[in-house]
Short mmCIF file of C-alpha atoms in Angstrom, two decimals:
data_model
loop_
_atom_site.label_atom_id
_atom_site.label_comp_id
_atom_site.label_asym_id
_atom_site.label_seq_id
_atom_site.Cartn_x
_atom_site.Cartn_y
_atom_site.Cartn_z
CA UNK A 1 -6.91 1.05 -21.16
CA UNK A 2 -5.36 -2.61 -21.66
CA UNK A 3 -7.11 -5.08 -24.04
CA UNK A 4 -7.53 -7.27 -20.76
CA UNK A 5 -8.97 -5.21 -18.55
CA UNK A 6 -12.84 -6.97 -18.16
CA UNK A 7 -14.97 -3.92 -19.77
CA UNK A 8 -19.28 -4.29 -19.33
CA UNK A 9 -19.09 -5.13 -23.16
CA UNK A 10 -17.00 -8.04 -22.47
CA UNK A 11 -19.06 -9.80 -19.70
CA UNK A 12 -21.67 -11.91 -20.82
CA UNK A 13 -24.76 -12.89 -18.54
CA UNK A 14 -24.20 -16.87 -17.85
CA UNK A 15 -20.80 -17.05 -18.57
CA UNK A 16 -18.71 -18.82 -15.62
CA UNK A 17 -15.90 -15.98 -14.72
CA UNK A 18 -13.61 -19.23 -12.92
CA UNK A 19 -13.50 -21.55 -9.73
CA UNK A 20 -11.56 -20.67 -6.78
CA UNK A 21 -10.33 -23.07 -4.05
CA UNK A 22 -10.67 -21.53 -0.25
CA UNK A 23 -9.14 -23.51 2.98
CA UNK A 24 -10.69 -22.44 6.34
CA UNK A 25 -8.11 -22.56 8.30
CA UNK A 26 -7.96 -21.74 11.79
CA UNK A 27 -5.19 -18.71 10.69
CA UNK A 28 -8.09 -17.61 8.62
CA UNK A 29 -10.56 -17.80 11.21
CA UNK A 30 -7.97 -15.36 14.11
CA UNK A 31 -7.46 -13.32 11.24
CA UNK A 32 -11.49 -12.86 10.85
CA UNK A 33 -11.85 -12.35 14.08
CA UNK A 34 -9.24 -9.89 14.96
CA UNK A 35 -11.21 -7.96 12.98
CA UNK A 36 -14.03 -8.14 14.21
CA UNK A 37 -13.30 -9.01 18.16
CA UNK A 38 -16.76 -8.34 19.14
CA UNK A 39 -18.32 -11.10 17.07
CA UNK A 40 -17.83 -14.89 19.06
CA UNK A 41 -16.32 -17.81 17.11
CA UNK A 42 -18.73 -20.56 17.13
CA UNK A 43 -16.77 -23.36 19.76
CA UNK A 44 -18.36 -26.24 17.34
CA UNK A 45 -15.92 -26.65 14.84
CA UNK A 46 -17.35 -24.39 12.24
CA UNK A 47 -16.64 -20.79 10.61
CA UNK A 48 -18.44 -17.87 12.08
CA UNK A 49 -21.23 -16.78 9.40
CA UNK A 50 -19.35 -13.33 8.78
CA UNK A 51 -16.69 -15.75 7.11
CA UNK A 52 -19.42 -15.77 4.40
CA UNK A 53 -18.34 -12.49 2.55
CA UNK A 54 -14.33 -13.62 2.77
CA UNK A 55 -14.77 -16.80 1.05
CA UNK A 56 -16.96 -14.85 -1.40
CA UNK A 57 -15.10 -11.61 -1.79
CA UNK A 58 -11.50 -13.68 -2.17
CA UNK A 59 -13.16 -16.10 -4.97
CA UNK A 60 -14.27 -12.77 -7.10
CA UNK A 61 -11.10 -11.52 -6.80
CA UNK A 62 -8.96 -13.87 -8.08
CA UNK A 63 -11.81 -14.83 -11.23
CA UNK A 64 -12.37 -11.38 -11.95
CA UNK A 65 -8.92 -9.70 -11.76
CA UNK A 66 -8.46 -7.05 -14.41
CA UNK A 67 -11.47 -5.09 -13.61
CA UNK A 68 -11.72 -1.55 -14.52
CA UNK A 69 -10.51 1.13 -11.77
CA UNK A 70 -13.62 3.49 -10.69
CA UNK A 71 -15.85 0.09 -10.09
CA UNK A 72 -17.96 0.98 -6.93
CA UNK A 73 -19.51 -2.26 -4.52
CA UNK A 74 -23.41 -2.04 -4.05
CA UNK A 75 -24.17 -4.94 -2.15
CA UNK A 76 -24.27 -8.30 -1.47
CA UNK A 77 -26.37 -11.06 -0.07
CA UNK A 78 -25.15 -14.37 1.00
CA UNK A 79 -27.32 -17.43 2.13
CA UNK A 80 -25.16 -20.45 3.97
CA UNK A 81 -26.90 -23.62 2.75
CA UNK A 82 -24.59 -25.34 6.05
CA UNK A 83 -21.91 -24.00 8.10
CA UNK A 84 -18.40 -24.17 6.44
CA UNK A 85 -16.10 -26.44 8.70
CA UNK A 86 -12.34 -25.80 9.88
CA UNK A 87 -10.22 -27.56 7.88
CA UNK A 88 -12.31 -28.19 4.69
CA UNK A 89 -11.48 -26.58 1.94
CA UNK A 90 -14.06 -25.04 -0.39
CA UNK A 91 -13.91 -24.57 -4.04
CA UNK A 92 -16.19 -21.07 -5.07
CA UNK A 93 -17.84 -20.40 -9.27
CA UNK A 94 -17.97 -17.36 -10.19
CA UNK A 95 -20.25 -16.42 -12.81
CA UNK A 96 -22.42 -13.72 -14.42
CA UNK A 97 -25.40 -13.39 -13.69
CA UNK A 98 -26.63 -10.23 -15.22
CA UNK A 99 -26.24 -7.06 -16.41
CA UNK A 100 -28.15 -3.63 -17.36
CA UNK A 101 -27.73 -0.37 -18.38
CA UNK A 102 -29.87 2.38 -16.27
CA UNK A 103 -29.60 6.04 -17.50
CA UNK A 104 -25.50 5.73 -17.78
CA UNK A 105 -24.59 3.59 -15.11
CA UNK A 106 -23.45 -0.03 -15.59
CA UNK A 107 -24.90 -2.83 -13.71
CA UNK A 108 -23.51 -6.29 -13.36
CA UNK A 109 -24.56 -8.86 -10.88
CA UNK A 110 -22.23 -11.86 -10.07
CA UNK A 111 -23.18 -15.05 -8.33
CA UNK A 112 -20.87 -17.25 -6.31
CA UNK A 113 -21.81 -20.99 -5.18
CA UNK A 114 -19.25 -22.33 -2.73
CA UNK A 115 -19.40 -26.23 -2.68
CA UNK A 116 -17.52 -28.73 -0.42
CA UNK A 117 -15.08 -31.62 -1.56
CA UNK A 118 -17.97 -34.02 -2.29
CA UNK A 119 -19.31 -30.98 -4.76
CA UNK A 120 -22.45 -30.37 -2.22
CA UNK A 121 -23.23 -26.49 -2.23
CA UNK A 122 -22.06 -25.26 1.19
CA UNK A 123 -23.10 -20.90 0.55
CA UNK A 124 -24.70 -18.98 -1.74
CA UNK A 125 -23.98 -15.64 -2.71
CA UNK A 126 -24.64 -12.63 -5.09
CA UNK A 127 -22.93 -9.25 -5.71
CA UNK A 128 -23.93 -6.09 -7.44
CA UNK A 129 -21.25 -3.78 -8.87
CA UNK A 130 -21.43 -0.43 -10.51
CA UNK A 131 -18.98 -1.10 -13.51
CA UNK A 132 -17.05 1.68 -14.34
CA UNK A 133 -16.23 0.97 -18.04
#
């Protein structure tokens, strides 16, 4: 394995993993929703709540991107402090927020705080992975 790849030895509980800018765009919002046709676009200028795991899911991507393969997605939970708005763009932290060991299996939790321009926190969000090395 590459000295770069992030291992569970490596990440450290409190430690800020990088920021990630994120414009909602109205491509980004017909992309969302060809996905998931089903789900109506709010007509008020803002991004529909599913947009939540996106903005969340892209930021942890690019601050985490040498993570071990075999890494398997528990969950998530997200908690939109106000509705994102088209045409603002976002800027997401990434950081640690914990980690355990239970029996052999590696738990780390990251959280995510998406804030607006003005720095005023916009969504909330944590995610649990099973880290594979």
């Amino acid at each position: 394995m590459s000295d770069d790849v992030m291992t569970f030895d490596r990440l450290v509980p409190g430690t800020e993993m990088g920021r990630v800018s994120f414009d909602v765009t109205p491509e980004v919002i017909a992309r969302w929703q060809a996905i998931y046709p089903e789900l109506p676009v709010p007509e008020d200028g803002t991004a529909p709540p599913g947009l939540a795991a996106v903005i969340a899911i892209t930021a942890y991507a690019a601050a985490v991107p040498r993570r071990p393969p075999g890494n398997v997605h528990g969950g998530q939970w997200f908690r939109w402090r106000r509705p994102a708005r088209v045409g603002e763009r976002l800027a997401t932290t990434v950081r640690v927020a914990a980690k355990e060991t239970k029996g052999e299996r590696r738990w780390v939790t990251f959280e995510t705080l998406t804030a607006d321009a003005g720095g005023r926190p916009v969504l909330e969000g944590r995610m649990v992975s099973l880290w594979a090395r």
